[in-house]
Tab-separated table of C-alpha atoms in Angstrom:
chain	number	residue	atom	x	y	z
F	1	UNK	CA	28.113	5.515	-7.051
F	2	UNK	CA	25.544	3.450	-8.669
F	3	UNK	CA	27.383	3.430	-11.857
F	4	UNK	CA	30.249	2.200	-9.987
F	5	UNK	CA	28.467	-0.767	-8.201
F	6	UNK	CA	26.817	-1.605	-11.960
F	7	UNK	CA	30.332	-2.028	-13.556
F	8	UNK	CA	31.708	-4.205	-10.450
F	9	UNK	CA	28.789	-6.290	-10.872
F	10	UNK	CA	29.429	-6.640	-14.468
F	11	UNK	CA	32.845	-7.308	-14.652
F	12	UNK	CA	32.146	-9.847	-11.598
F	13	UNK	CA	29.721	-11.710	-13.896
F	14	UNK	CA	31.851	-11.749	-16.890
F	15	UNK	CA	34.827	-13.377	-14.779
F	16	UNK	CA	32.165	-15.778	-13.694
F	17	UNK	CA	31.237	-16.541	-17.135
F	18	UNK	CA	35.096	-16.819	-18.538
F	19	UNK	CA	35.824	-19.258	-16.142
F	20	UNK	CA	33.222	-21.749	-18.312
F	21	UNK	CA	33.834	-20.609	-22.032
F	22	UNK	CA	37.910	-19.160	-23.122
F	23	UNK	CA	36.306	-17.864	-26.279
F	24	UNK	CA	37.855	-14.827	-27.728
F	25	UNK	CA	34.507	-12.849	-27.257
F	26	UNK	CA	34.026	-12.836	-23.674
F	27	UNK	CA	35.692	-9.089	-23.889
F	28	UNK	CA	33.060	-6.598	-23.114
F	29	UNK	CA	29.841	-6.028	-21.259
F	30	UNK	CA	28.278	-8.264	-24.547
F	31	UNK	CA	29.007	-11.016	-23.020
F	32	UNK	CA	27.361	-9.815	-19.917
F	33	UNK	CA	24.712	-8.933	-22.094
F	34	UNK	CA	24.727	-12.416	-23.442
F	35	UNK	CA	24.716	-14.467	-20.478
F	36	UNK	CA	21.870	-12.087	-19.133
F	37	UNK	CA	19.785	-13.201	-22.248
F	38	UNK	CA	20.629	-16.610	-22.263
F	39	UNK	CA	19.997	-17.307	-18.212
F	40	UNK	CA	16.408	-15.154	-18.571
F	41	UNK	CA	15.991	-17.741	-22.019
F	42	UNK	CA	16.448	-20.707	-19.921
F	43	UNK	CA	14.751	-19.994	-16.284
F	44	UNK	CA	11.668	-18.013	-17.719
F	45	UNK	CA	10.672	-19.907	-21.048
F	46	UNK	CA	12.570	-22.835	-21.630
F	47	UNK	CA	12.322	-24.559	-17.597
F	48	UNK	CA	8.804	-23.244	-16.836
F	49	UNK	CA	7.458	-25.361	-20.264
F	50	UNK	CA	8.915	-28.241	-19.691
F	51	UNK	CA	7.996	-28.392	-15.905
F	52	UNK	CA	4.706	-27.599	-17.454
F	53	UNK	CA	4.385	-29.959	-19.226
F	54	UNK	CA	5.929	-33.028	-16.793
F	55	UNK	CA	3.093	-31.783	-14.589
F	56	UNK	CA	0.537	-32.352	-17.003
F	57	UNK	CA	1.860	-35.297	-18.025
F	58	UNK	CA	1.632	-36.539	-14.513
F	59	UNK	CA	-1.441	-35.022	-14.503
F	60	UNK	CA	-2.968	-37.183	-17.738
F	61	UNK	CA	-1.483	-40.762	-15.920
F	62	UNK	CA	-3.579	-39.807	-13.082
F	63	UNK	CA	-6.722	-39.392	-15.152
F	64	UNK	CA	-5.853	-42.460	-17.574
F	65	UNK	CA	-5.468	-44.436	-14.306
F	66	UNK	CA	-8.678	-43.766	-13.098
F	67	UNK	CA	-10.279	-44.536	-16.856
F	68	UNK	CA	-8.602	-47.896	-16.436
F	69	UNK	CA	-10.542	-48.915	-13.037
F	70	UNK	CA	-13.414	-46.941	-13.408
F	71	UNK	CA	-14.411	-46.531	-17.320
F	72	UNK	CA	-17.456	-43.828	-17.420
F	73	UNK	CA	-18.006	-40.816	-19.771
F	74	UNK	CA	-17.152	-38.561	-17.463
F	75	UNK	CA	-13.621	-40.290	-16.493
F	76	UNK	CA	-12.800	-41.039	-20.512
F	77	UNK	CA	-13.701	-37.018	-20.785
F	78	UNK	CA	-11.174	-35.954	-17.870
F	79	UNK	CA	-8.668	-38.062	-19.701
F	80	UNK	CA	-9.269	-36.486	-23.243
F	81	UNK	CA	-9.057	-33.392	-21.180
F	82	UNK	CA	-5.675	-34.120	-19.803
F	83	UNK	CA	-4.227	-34.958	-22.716
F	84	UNK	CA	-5.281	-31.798	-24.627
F	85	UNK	CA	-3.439	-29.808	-21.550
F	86	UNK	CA	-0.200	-31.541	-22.122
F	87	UNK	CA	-0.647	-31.768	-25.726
F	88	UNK	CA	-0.645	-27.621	-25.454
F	89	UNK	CA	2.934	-27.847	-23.356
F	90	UNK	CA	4.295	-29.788	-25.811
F	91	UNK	CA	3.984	-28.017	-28.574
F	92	UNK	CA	4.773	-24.870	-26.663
F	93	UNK	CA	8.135	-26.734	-26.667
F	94	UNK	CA	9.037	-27.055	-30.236
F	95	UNK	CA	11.115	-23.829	-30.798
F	96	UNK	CA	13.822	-25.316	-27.994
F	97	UNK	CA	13.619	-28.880	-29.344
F	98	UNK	CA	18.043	-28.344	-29.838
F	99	UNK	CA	20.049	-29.670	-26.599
F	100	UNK	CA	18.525	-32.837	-25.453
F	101	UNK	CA	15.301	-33.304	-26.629
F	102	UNK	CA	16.859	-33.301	-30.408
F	103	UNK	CA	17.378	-36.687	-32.582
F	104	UNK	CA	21.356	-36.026	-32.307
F	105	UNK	CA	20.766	-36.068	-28.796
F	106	UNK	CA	17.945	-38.024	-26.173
F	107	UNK	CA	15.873	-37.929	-29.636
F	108	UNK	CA	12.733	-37.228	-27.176
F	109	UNK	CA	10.995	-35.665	-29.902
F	110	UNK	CA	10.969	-38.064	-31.938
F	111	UNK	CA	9.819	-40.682	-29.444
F	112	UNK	CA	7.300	-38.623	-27.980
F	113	UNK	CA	5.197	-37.023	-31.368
F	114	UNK	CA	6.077	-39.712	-34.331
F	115	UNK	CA	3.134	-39.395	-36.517
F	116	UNK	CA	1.649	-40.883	-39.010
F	117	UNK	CA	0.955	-43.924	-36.480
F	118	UNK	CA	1.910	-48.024	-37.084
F	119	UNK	CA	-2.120	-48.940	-36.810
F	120	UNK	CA	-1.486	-52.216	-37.942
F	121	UNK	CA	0.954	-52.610	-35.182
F	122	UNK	CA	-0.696	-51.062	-32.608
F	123	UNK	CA	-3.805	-53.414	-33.666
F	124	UNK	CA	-1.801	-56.415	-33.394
F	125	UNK	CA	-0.782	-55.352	-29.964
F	126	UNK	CA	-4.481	-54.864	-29.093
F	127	UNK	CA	-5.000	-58.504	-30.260
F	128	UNK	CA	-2.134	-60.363	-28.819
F	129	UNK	CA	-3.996	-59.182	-25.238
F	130	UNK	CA	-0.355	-59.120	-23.772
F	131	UNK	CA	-0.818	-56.916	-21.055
F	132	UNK	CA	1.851	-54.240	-22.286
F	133	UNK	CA	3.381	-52.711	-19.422
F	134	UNK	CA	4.829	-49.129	-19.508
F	135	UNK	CA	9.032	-50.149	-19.959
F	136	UNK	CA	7.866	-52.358	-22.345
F	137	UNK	CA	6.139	-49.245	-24.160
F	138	UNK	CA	8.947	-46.802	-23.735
F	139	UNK	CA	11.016	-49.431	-25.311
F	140	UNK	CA	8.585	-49.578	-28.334
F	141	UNK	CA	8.704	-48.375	-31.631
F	142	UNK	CA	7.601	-44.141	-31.232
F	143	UNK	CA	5.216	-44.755	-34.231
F	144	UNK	CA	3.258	-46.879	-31.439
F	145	UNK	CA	3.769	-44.737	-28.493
F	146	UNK	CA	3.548	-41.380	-27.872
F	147	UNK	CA	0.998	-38.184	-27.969
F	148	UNK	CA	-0.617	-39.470	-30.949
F	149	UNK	CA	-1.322	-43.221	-29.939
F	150	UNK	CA	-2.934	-41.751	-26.640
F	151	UNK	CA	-4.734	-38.803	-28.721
F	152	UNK	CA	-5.554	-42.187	-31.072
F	153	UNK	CA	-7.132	-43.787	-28.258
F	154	UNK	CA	-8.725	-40.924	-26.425
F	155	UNK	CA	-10.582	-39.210	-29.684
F	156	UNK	CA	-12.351	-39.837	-32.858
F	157	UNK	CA	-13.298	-37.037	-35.784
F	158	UNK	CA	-12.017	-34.056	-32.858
F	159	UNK	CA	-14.231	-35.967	-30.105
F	160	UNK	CA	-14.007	-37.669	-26.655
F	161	UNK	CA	-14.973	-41.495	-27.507
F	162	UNK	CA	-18.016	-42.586	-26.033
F	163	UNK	CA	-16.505	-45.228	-23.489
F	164	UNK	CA	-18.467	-48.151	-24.688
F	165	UNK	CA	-16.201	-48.005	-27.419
F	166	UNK	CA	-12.863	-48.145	-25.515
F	167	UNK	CA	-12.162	-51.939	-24.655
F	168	UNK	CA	-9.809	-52.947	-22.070
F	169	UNK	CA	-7.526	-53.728	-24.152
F	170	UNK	CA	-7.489	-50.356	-25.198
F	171	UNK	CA	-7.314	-49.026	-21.742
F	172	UNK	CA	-4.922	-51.067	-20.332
F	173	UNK	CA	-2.683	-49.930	-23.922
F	174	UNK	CA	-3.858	-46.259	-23.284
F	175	UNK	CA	-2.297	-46.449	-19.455
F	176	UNK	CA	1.444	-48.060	-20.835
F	177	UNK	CA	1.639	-45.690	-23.458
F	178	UNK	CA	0.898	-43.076	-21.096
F	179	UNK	CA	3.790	-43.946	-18.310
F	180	UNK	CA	6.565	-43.696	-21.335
F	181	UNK	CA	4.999	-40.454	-22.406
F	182	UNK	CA	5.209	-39.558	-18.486
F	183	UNK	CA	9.283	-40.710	-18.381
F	184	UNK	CA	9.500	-38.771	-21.880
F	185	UNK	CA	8.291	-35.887	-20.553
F	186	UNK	CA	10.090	-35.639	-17.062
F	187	UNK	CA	13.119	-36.779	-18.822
F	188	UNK	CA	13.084	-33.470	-20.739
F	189	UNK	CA	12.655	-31.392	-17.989
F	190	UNK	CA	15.697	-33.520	-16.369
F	191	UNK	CA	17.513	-33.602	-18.650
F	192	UNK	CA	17.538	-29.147	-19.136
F	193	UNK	CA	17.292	-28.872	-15.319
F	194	UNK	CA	19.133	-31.388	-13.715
F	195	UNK	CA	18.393	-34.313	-11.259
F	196	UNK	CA	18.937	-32.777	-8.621
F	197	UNK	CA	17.057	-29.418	-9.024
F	198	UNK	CA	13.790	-31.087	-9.698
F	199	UNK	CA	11.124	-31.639	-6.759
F	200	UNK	CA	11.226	-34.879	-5.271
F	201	UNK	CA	8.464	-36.399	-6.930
F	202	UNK	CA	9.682	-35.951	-10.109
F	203	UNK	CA	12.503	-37.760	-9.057
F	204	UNK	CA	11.031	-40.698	-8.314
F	205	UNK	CA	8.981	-40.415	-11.337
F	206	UNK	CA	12.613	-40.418	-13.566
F	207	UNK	CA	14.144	-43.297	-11.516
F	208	UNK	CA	10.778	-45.535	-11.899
F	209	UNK	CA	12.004	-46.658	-15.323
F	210	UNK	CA	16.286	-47.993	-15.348
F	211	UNK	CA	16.057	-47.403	-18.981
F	212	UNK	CA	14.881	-43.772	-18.823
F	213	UNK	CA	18.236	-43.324	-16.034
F	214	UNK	CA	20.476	-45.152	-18.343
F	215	UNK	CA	19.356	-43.638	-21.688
F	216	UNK	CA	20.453	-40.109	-20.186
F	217	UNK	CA	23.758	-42.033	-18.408
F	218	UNK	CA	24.732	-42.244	-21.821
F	219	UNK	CA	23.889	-39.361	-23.199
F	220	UNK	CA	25.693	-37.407	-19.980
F	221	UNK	CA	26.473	-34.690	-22.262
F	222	UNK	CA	23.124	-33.532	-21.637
F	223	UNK	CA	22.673	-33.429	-18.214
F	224	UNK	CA	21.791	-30.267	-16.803
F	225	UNK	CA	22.031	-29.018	-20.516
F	226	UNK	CA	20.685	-25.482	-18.963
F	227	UNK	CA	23.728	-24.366	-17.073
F	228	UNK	CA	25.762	-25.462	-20.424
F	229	UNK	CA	23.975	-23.488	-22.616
F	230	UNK	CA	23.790	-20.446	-20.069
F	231	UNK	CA	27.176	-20.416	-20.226
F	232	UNK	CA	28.168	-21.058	-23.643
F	233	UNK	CA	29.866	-24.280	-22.615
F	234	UNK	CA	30.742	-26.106	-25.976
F	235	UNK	CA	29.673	-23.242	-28.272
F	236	UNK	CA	32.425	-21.876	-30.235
F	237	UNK	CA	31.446	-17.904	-29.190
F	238	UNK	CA	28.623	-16.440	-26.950
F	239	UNK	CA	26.734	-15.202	-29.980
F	240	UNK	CA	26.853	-19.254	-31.246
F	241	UNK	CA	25.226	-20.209	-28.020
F	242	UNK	CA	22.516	-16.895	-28.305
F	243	UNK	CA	22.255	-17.668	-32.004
F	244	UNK	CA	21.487	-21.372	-31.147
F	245	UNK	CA	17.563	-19.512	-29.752
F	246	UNK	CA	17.152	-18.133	-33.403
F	247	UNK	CA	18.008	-21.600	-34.983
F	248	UNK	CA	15.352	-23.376	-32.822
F	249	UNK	CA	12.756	-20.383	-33.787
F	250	UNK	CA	13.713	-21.095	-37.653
F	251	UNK	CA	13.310	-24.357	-37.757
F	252	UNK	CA	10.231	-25.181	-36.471
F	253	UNK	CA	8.628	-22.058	-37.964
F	254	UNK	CA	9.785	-23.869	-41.686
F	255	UNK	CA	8.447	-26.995	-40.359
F	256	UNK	CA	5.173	-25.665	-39.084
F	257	UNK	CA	4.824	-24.067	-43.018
F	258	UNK	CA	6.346	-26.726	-44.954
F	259	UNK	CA	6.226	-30.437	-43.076
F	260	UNK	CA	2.649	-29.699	-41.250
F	261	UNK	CA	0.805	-27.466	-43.475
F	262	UNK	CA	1.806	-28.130	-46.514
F	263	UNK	CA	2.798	-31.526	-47.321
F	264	UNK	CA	-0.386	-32.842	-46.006
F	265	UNK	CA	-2.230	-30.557	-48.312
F	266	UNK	CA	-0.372	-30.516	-51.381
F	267	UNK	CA	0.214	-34.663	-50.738
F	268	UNK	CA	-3.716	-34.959	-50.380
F	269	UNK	CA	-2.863	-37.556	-47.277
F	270	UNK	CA	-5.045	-36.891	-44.321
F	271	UNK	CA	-2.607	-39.184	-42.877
F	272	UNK	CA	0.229	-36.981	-42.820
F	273	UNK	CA	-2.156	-34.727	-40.502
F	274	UNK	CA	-0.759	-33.788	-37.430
F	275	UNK	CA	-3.201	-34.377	-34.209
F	276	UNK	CA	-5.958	-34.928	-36.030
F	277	UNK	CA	-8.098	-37.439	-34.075
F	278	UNK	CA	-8.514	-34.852	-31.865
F	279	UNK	CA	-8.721	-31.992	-35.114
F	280	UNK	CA	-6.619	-30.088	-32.995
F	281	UNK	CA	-3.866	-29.381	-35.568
F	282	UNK	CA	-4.498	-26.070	-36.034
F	283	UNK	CA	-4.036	-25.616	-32.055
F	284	UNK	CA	-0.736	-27.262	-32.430
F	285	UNK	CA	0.797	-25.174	-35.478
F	286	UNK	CA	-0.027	-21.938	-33.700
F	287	UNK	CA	1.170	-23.423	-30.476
F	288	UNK	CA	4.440	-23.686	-32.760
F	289	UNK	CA	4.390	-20.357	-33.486
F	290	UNK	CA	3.465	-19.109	-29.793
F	291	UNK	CA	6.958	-21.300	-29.282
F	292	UNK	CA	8.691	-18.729	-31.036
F	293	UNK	CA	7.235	-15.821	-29.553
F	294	UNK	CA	8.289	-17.030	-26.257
F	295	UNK	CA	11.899	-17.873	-27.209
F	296	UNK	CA	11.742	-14.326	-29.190
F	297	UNK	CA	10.292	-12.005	-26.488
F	298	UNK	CA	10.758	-14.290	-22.861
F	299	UNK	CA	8.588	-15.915	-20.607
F	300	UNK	CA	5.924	-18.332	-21.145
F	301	UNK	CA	2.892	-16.084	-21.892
F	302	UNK	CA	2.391	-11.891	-22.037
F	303	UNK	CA	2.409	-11.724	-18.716
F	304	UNK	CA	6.281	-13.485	-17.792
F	305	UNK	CA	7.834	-10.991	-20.587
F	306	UNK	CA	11.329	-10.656	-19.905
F	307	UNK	CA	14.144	-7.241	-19.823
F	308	UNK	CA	16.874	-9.428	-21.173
F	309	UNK	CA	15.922	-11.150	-24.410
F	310	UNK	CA	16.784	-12.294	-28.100
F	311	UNK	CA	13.754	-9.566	-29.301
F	312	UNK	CA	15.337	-6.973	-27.173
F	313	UNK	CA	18.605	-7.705	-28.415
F	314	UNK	CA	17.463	-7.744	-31.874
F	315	UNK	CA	15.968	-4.443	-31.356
F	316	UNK	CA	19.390	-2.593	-30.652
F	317	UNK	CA	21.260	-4.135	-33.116
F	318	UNK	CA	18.665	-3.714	-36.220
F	319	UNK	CA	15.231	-2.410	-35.391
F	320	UNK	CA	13.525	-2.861	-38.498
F	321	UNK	CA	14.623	-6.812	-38.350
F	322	UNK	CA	13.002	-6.834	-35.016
F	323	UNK	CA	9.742	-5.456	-36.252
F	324	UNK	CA	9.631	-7.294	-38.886
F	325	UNK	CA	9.765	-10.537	-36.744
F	326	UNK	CA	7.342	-9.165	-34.187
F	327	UNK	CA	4.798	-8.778	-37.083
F	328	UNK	CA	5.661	-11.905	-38.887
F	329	UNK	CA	5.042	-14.220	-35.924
F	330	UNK	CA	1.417	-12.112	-34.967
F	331	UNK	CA	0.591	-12.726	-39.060
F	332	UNK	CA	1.582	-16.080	-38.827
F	333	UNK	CA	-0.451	-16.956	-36.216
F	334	UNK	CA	-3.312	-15.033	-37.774
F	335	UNK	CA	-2.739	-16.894	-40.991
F	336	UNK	CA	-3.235	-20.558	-39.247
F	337	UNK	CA	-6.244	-19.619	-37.935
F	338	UNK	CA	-7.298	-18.434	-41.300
F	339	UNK	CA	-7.228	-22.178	-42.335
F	340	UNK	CA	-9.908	-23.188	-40.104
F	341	UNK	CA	-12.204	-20.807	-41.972
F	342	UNK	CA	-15.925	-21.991	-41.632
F	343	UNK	CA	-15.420	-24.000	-38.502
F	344	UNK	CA	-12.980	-26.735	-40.240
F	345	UNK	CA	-10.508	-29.020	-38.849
F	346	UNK	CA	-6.728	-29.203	-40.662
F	347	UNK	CA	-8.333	-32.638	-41.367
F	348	UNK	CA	-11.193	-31.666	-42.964
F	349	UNK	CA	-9.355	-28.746	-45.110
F	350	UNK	CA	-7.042	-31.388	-46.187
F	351	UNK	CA	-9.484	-34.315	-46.959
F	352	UNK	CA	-11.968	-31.740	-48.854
F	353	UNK	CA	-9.404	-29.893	-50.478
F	354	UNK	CA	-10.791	-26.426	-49.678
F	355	UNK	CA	-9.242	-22.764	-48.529
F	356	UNK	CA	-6.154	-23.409	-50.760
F	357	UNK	CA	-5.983	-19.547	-50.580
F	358	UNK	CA	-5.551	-19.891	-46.916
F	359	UNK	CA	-3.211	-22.498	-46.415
F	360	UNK	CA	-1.031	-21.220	-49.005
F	361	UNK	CA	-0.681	-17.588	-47.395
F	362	UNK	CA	0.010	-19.547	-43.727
F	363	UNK	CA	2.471	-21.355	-45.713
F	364	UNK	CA	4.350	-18.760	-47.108
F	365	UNK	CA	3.747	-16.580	-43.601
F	366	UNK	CA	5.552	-19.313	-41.862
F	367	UNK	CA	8.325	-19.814	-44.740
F	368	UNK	CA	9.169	-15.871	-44.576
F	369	UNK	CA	9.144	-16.153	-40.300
F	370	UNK	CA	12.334	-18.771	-40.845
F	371	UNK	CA	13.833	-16.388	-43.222
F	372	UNK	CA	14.019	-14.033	-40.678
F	373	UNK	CA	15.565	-15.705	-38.054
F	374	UNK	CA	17.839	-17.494	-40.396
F	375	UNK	CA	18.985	-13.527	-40.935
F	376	UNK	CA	20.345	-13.914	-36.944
F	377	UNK	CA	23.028	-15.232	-36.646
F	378	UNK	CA	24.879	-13.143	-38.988
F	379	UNK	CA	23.884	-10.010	-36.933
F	380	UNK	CA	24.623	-11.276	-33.444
C-alpha cells in the first residue's frame, strides 16, 4: 500500500510541475526527481544565505549607526565585527550568483563587491564634506560603494582602525555606503524569495529606497526567481534548470583559481587583492569554495545536509564523478589555506612574492574543481 500512495504522490507532483514547464522531459519520476532537488536547492541553501546575510547586513547598519553617534574603540570594533559576519554570507553566496544577482540580470554582484576601489573618488567625496546620503550611494559608482569601501573604512593591514583615525567624514560615508549595501543585500533575498514571503521588516527595509523597488520593477523577470527556477520555468529541459547549480559551482570555482588567486599573484598588484584591508582573502576564497559544497551536497553547513541533491544525483548517475568532486572541493579548500603558510595574509603572499608552490597547487586545485562540474551537464 505504501508503494501505492508513493506513486500517487509522484505522479501528483509531476502534473503539478507540467503545468509550469511543457518540456518534452517531464516524462518520468526524473522529473520528480528533479523538482525534488531543485526545491531542497532553493529552500535549504540558496534562501537560508541570503536571509543570512540581509540579517547581517541589517545587523552591520545597526552597529555603523551607533559608530556614527558614539565613535569609541569598542563601537568601531562591533562594526568591523559586523562587517566580517556579512562579509562571510556573502561570499557563501557566490556559487548561486545566476538568476538575479547576475550582471545580465539586477547585476547585484557587481554593485555590491567591485574591487579594486576608485580611492581617488572616494577621497574627493570625503573632501567635498557633502553629507552623502544612502540613495545617493546606491546610485553611485560600485567601485565607491560596496563591501570593500566599508571593509576600506573599517580596517587597515587586517585590523580594526583605532577610531581616532576615522573622521566624520568617514563615518558619516561609512553609514551611506552601508544603507545601499543593506538595500543590496535584502534586494537579493527579494528578489529569490519574493516580496511577499519576506518578514515584515524586511519589507520596509526594500521599500525605504524607490530606486531599489523600481530597479527590480524592471527587472520583473526576477521576481520570486525561486519558484521559477524550482520549476524549470524558462529553462529549455529540467536537467537545464538542475544543470544551471553545476554552472554556478564552475564558475566561481575558475574564478576563485584564476581571477582571485592568480592574477593578483602572477600580476604582482596587491591591488587586485580581494578583501585585503581586512587580509581576509583567504577567508573569502574558501568561503567560495564552501559555496560549492553547499550547492553540491544541500544545506548551509554539515549539519542542514539534504536527501535530495545535485551530489546525490551525481552519485547515481556516475559515482566516480561524484567522488571525485567531493575530494576536489575538500583539496581545494585545503589548498587555500596552504597559501597562508607562516601566518600570511593573500596580501602579504602577493606583495612579498612568496609560497609560489602554494598558490600555484590552489590554483590548479580550483581550475580542475570547474572541470568537473563543467563535466555536468552532459551527464544530467
Amino acid at each position: 500500500m505504501k508503494h501505492i500512495f508513493y506513486w500517487i504522490s509522484c505522479l501528483a507532483l509531476l502534473l503539478s510541475a507540467c503545468k509550469d514547464n511543457d518540456n518534452e522531459d517531464l516524462i518520468g519520476v526524473d522529473a520528480v526527481l528533479y523538482k525534488q532537488i531543485l526545491t531542497a536547492y532553493v529552500d535549504a541553501t540558496v534562501i537560508p544565505t541570503y536571509r543570512a546575510l540581509a540579517e547581517a547586513a541589517l545587523e552591520m547598519r545597526v552597529a555603523n549607526e551607533a559608530l556614527k553617534t558614539s565613535p569609541s574603540n569598542a563601537t568601531m570594533q562591533a562594526a568591523s565585527d559586523a562587517w566580517m559576519n556579512a562579509r562571510v554570507w556573502w561570499e557563501l553566496s557566490e556559487a548561486f550568483l545566476f538568476g538575479p544577482v547576475g550582471e545580465n540580470a539586477l547585476d547585484i554582484d557587481g554593485h555590491i563587491d567591485s574591487w579594486p576601489l576608485e580611492l581617488g573618488d572616494i577621497q574627493a567625496e570625503l573632501a567635498s564634506g557633502a553629507g552623502l546620503t544612502g540613495r545617493e550611494a546606491w546610485q553611485k559608482e560600485p567601485e565607491v560603494i560596496g563591501f570593500h569601501v566599508t571593509e576600506y573604512l573599517l580596517y587597515r593591514d587586517g585590523r580594526s582602525r583605532p577610531v581616532a583615525d576615522l573622521s566624520e567624514a568617514e563615518r558619516n560615508y561609512l553609514t551611506a555606503a552601508t544603507d545601499a549595501l543593506v538595500w543590496d543585500c535584502v534586494l537579493a533575498y527579494v528578489a529569490w524569495v519574493g516580496e511577499e514571503n519576506v518578514p515584515a521588516e524586511m519589507r520596509a527595509v526594500f521599500r525605504e529606497n524607490p530606486d531599489v523597488v523600481a530597479h527590480l520593477e524592471n527587472s520583473a523577470y526576477y521576481k520570486n526567481f525561486a519558484e521559477k527556477l524550482v520549476n524549470a520555468t524558462g529553462y529549455a529541459s529540467w536537467s537545464d534548470a538542475l544543470g544551471e547549480i553545476a554552472t554556478g559551482a564552475s564558475e566561481i570555482a575558475g574564478e576563485v583559481g584564476a581571477t582571485k588567486i592568480e592574477a593578483p599573484y602572477a600580476g604582482h598588484n596587491v591591488m587586485e587583492v580581494e578583501s585585503w584591508y581586512s587580509w581576509h582573502s583567504l577567508d573569502d576564497y574558501r568561503n567560495n569554495i564552501l559555496s560549492i559544497k553547499n550547492a553540491y551536497l544541500g544545506g548551509v553547513d554539515a549539519n542542514t545536509r539534504q536527501t535530495h541533491t545535485l551530489g546525490k544525483r551525481v552519485s547515481q548517475l556516475d559515482p566516480a564523478l561524484d567522488a571525485s568532486i567531493r575530494a576536489k572541493i575538500e583539496d581545494c579548500l585545503d589548498k587555500i589555506a596552504a597559501i597562508g603558510a607562516g601566518g600570511k595574509s593573500f596580501y602579504e603572499v602577493v606583495r612579498d612574492q612568496i609560497n609560489a608552490r602554494q598558490v600555484e597547487a590552489a590554483v590548479d586545485a580550483c581550475i580542475e574543481l570547474q572541470q568537473l562540474f563543467d563535466a555536468l551537464p552532459d551527464i544530467l
